[in-house]
Coordinates of C-alpha atoms and ligand atoms in Angstrom, one line a residue:
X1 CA 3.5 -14.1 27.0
X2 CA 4.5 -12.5 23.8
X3 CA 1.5 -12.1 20.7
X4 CA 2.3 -13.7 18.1
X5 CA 1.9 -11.2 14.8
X6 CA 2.3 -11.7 11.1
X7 CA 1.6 -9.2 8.7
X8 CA 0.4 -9.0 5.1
X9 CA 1.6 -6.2 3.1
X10 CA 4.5 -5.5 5.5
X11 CA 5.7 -2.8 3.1
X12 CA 2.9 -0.8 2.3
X13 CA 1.6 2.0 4.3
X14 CA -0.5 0.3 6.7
X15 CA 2.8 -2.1 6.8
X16 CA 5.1 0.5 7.6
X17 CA 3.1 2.0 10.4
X18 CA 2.4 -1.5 12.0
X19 CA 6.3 -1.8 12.2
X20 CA 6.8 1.4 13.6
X21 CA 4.5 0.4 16.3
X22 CA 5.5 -3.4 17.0
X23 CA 9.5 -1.6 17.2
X24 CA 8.0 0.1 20.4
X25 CA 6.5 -3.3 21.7
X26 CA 9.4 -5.6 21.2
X27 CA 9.0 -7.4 24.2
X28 CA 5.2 -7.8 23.9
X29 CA 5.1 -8.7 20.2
X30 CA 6.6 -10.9 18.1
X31 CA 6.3 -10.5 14.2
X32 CA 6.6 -14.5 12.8
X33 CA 5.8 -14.2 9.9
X34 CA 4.7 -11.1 6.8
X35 CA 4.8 -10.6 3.5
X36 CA 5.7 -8.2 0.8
X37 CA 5.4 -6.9 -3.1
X38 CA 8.8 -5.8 -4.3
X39 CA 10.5 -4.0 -1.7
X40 CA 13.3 -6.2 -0.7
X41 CA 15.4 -3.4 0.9
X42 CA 12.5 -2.4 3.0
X43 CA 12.2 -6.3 3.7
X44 CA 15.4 -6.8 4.9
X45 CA 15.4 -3.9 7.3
X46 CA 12.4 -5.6 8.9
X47 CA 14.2 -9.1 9.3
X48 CA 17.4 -7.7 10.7
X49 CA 15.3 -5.9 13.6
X50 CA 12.6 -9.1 13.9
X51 CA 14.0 -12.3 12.6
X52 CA 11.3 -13.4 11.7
X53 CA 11.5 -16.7 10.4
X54 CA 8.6 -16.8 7.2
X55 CA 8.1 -14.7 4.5
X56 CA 6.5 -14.3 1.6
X57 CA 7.0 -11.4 -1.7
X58 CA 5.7 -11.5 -4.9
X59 CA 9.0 -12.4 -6.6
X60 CA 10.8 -15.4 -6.2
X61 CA 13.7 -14.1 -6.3
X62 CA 13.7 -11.7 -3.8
X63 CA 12.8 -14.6 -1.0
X64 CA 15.6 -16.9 -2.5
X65 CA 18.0 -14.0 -1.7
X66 CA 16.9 -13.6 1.8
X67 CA 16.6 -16.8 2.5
X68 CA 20.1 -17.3 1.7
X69 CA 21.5 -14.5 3.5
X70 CA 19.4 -15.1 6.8
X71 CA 19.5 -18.5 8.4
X72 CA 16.8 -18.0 10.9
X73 CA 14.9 -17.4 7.9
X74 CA 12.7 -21.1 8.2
X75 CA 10.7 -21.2 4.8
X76 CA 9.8 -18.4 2.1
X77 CA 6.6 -18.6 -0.2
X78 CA 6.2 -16.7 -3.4
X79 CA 3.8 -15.5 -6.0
X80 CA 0.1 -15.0 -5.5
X81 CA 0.1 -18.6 -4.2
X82 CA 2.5 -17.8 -2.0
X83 CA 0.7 -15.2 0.0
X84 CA -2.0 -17.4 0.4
X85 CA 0.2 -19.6 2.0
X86 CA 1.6 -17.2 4.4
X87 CA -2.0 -15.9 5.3
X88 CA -2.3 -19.9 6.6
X89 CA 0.4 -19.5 9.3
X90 CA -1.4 -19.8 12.8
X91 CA -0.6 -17.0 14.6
X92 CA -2.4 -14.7 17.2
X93 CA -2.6 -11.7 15.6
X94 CA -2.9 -11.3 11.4
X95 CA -2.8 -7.4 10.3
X96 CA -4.1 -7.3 6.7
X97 CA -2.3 -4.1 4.6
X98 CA -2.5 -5.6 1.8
X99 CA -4.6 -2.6 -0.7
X100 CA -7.0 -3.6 -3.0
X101 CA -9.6 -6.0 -4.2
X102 CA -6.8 -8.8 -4.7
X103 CA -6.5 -9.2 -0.6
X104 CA -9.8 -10.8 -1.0
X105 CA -8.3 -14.1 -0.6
X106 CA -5.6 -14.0 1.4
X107 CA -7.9 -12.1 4.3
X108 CA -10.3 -15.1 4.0
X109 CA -7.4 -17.6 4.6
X110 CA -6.6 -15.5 7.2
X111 CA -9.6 -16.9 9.4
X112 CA -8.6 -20.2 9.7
X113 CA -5.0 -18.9 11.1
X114 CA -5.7 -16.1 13.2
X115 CA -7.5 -15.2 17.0
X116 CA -7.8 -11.5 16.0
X117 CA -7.6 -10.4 12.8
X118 CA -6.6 -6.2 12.3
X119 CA -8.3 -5.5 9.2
X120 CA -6.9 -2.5 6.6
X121 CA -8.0 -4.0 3.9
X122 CA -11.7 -2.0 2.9
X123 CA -12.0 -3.8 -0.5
X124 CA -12.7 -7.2 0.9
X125 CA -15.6 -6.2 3.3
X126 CA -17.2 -4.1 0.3
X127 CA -17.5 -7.3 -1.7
X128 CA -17.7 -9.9 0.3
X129 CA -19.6 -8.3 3.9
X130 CA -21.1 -11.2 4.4
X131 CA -19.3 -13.7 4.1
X132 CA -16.7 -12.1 6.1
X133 CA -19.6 -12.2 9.6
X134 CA -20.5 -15.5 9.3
X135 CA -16.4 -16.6 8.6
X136 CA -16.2 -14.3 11.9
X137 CA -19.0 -16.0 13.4
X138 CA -18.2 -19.4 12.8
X139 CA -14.2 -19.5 13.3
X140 CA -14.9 -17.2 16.4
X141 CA -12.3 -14.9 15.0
X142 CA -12.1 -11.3 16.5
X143 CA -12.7 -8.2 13.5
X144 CA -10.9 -5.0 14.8
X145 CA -11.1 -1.9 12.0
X146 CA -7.7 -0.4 11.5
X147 CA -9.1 1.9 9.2
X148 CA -9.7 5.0 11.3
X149 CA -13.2 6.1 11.0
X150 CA -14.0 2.4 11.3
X151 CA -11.2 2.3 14.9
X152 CA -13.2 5.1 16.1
X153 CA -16.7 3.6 15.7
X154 CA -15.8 0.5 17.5
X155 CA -13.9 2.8 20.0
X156 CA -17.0 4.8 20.9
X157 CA -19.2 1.7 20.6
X158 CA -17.3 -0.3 23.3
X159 CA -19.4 -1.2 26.3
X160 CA -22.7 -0.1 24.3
X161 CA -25.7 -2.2 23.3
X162 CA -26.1 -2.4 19.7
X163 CA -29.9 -1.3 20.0
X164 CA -29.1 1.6 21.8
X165 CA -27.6 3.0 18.2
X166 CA -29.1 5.5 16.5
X167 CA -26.5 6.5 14.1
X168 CA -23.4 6.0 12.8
X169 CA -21.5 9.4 11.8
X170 CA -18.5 8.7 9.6
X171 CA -16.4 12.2 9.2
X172 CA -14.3 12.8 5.8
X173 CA -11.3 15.2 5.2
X174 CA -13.1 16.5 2.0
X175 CA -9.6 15.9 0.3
X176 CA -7.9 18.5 -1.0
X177 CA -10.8 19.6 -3.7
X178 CA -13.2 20.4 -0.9
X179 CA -13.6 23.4 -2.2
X180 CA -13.3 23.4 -6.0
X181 CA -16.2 24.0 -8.3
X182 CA -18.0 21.5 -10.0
X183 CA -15.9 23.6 -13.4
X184 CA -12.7 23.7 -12.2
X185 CA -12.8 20.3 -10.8
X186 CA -12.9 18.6 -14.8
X187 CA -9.0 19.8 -14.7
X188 CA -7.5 18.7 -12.0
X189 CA -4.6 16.5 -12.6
X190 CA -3.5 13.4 -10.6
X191 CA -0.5 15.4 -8.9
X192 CA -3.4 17.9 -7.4
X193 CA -4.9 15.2 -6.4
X194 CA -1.8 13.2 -4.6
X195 CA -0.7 16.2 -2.6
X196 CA -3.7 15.4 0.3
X197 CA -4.2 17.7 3.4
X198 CA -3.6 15.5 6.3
X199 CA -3.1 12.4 5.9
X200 CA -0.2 11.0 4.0
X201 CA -1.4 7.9 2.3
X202 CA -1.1 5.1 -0.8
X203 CA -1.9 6.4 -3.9
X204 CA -5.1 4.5 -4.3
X205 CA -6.8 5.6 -1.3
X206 CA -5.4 9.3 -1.4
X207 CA -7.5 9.6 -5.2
X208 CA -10.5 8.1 -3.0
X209 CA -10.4 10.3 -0.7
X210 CA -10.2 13.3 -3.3
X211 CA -13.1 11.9 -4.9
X212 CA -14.9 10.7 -1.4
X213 CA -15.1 7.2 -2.8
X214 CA -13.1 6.3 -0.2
X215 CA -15.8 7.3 2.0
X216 CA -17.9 5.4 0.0
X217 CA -16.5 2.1 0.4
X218 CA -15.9 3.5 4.1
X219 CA -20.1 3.8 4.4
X220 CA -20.0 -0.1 2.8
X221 CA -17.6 -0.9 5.3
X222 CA -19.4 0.3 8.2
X223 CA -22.6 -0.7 7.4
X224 CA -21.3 -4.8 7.0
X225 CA -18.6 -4.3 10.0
X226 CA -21.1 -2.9 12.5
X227 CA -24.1 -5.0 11.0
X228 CA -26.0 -1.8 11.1
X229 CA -28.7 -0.3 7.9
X230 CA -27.8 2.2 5.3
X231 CA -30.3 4.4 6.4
X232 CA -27.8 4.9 10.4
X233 CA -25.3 5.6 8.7
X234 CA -24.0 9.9 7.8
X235 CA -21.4 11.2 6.7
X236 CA -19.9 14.8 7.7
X237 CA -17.2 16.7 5.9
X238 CA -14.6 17.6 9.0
X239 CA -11.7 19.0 7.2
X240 CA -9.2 18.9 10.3
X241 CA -9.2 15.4 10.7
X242 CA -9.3 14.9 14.4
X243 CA -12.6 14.0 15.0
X244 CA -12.0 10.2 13.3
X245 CA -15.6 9.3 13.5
X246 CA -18.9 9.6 16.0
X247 CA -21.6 7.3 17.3
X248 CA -25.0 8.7 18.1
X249 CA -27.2 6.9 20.5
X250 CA -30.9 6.9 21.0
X251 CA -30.9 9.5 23.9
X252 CA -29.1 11.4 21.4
X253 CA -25.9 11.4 23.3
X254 CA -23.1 11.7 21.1
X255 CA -19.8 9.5 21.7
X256 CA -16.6 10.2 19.5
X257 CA -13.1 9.3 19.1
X258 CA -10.4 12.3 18.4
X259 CA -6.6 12.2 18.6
X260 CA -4.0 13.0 15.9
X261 CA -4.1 12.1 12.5
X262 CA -1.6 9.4 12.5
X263 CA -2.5 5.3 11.4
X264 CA -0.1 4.1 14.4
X265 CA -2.9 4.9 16.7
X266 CA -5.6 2.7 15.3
X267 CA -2.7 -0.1 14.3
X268 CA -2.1 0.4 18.2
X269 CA -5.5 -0.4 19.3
X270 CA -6.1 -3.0 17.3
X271 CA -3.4 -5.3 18.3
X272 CA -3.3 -4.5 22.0
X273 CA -7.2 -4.0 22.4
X274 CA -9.1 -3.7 24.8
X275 CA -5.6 -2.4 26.9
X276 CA -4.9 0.9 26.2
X277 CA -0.7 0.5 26.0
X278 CA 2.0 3.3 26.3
X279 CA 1.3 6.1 23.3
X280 CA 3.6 5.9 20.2
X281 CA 1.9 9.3 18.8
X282 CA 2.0 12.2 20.5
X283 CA -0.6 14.0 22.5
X284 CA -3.5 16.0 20.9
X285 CA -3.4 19.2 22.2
X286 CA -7.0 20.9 22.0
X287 CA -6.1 24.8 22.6
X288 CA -6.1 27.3 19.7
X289 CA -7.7 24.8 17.4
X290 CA -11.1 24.9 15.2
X291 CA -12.9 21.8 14.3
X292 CA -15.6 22.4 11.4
X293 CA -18.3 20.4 10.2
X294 CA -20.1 20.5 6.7
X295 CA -22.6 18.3 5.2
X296 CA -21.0 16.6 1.8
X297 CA -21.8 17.8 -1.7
X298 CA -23.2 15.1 -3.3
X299 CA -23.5 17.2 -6.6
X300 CA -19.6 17.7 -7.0
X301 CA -18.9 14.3 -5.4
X302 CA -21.1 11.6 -6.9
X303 CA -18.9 9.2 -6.0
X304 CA -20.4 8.7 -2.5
X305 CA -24.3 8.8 -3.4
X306 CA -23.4 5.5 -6.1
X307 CA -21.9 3.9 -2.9
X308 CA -25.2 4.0 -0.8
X309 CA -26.8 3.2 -4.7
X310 CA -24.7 0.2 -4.8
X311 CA -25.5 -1.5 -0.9
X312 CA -29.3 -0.3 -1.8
X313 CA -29.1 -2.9 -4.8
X314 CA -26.6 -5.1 -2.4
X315 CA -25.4 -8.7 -4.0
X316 CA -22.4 -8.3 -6.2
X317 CA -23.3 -4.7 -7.0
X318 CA -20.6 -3.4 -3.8
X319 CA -17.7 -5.5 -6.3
X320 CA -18.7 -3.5 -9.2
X321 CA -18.5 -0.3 -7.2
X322 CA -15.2 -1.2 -6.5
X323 CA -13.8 -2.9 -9.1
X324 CA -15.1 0.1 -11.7
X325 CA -13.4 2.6 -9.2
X326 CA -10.1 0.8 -9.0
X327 CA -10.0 1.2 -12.4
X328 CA -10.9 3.8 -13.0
X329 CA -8.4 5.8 -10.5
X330 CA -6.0 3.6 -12.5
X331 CA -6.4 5.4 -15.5
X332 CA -7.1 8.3 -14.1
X333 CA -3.4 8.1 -12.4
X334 CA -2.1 7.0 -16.3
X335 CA -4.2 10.4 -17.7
X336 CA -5.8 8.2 -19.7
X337 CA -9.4 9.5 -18.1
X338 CA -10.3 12.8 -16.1
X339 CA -10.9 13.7 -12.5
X340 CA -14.7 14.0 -13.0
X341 CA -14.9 10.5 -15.7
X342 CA -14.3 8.6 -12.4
X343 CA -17.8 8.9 -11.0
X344 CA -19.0 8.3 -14.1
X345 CA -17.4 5.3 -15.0
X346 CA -18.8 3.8 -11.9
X347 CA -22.2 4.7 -12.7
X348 CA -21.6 3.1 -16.0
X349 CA -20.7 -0.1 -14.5
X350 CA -23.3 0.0 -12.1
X351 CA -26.3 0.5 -14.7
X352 CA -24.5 -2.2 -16.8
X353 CA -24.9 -4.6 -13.9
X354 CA -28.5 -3.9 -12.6
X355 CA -30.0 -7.2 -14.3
X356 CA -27.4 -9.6 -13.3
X357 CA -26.8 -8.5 -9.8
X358 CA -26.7 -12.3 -7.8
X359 CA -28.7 -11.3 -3.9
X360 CA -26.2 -13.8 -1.9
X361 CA -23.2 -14.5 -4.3
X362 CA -20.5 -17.1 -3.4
X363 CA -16.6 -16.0 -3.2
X364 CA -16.1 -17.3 -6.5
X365 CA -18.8 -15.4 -8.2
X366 CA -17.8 -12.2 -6.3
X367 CA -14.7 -12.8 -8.1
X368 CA -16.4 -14.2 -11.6
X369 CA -18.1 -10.2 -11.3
X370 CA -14.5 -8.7 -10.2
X371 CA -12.8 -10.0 -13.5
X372 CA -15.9 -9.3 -15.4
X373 CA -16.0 -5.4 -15.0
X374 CA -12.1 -5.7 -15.0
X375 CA -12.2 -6.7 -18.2
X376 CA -15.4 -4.7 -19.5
X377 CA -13.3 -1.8 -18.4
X378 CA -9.9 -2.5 -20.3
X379 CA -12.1 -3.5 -23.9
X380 CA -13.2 0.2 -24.0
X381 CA -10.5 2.3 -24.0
Ligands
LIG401 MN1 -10.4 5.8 6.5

């Protein structure tokens, strides 16, 4: 029987490499239903090869068109609303690509429509961890990452007891300013930043990684997705990208996942898991190659020490970690700020926050806090 799949964010990156994939697996997948932002060409290449007969975009017009060119096209939904909506349709199988803090809600409709749900999105596990586990818990609905470092962990945790765990070891490209000094790194302008080593990426999340915010939110992440403390979780700087992340257990036995740096592979897993189908990468071949290791330099980076600051305080404080770096990689990307005002404005947030941090905050205060730092954000400059 064919799994049922819809996707949010079909024309992103995580999108695009979820297609890519489910071309391979025609006969085992089925995509009913996804939806899109503004890329209507992109759309309609994905409903001449899937028919798939629901989808959702941003504009109105855009799903009117299509709907009027394609008859197996059955309804179209629009608009934030209309996301939401699509995130409702039952199927087996939802993959959430949808970046940023605003997938919070569709990803929590999600739960009552999905078996499995192949999770991309990083933003809404940083500010809403919990609520996520006990939705999980209590709709029985299956979490695989599809982030790698997160794929990895749950790859090398398979068949383990969690109290056998001693660590979690996230490993981090370093970006593409691994190596800059704390001097230098004041001038570097977004297009430095864009052009990242290894992996080809959003915009968003390639600043995040130059930063190592993204590893941040990634130490957030893992510490609410594998229900594990702060304290188990490390990060090492592992430039080559092939080691995607490492699970240490109490005998000290090490257990990692490597392959090449390519998003199809943990897209792959996480709709077919636990088979291990046919590759659509190719091989890693291990000869002639160098795999280094470095602690992270928390001095040049401060980005990822006001992560483990902001789980330590816990409560809302993980939404203003976010929120305040969104923004601030907004304006860094508009040249209104610098490279190294990022950080900062995080920690500005943050300290801003410290008295009115709620411990065990509904959705709609996590969001109350969102629009709050949004806005304290856009009144100063
Ligand atoms: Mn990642």
């Amino acid at each position: 029987m064919k799994k049922i799949v819809k996707i949010l964010g079909a024309t992103g990156s995580i999108g695009k490499n979820s297609i890519d994939v489910m071309k391979n697996f025609t006969n085992r997948l089925e995509l009913y239903a996804f939806s899109f932002g503004y890329n209507v060409r992109e759309a309609e290449e994905i409903l001449k090869r899937f028919s798939s007969p629901y989808i959702a975009s941003l504009k109105k017009e855009d799903v009117l068109y299509l709907k009027k060119k394609y008859s197996f096209i059955k309804e179209v939904f629009w608009g934030d609303e209309g996301i939401k909506e699509l995130a409702q349709i039952d199927t087996d199988i939802t993959v959430m690509g949808i970046s940023g803090a605003e997938a919070i809600i569709p990803t929590m409709k999600a739960f009552d429509s999905s078996k499995r749900i192949a999770l991309a999105n990083k933003e809404s596990i940083v500010m809403a961890g919990p609520i996520i586990n006990r939705l999980k818990r209590e709709k029985g609905v299956e979490i695989i990452p599809v982030d790698s470092e997160h794929s990895a962990i749950f790859q090398s945790l398979v068949g383990e007891r969690r109290e056998d765990i001693k660590k979690i070891i996230l490993t981090a490209s370093g970006g593409p300013f691994r190596n800059l000094s704390k001097e230098k790194l004041k001038y570097v302008r977004p297009e430095d930043a864009l052009r990242h080593p290894v992996w080809h990426m959003g915009k968003k999340v390639t600043i995040d990684s130059s930063t190592l915010a993204n590893k941040g939110l990634e130490i957030i992440e893992a510490v609410y997705l594998f229900e594990v403390s702060l304290s188990m979780v490390d990060v090492v700087i592992h430039p080559q990208s092939i080691v995607h992340s490492l699970v240490e257990f109490n005998d000290h036995s090490i257990k990692a996942q490597l392959g090449v740096p390519d998003m199809r592979l943990p897209i792959q897993y996480a709709l077919f898991y636990p088979e291990r189908t046919d590759a659509v990468v190719r091989p890693l071949s291990l000869f002639n190659r160098t795999l280094e290791f470095y602690p992270p330099d928390p001095d040049r980076f401060p980005a990822l020490s006001l992560a483990k600051e902001a789980l330590m305080f816990g409560g809302t404080m993980t939404t203003v970690y976010n929120r305040a770096n969104e923004e601030a990689v907004r304006l860094f990307l508009d040249k209104k700020i610098s490279f190294i005002d990022i950080p900062k404005l995080i920690e500005k947030e943050m300290e801003m926050h410290k008295n009115e941090i709620i411990v065990a905050p509904t959705l709609s205060e996590i969001l109350e806090v969102d629009r709050k730092v949004k806005r304290n954000i856009m009144n100063q400059i």
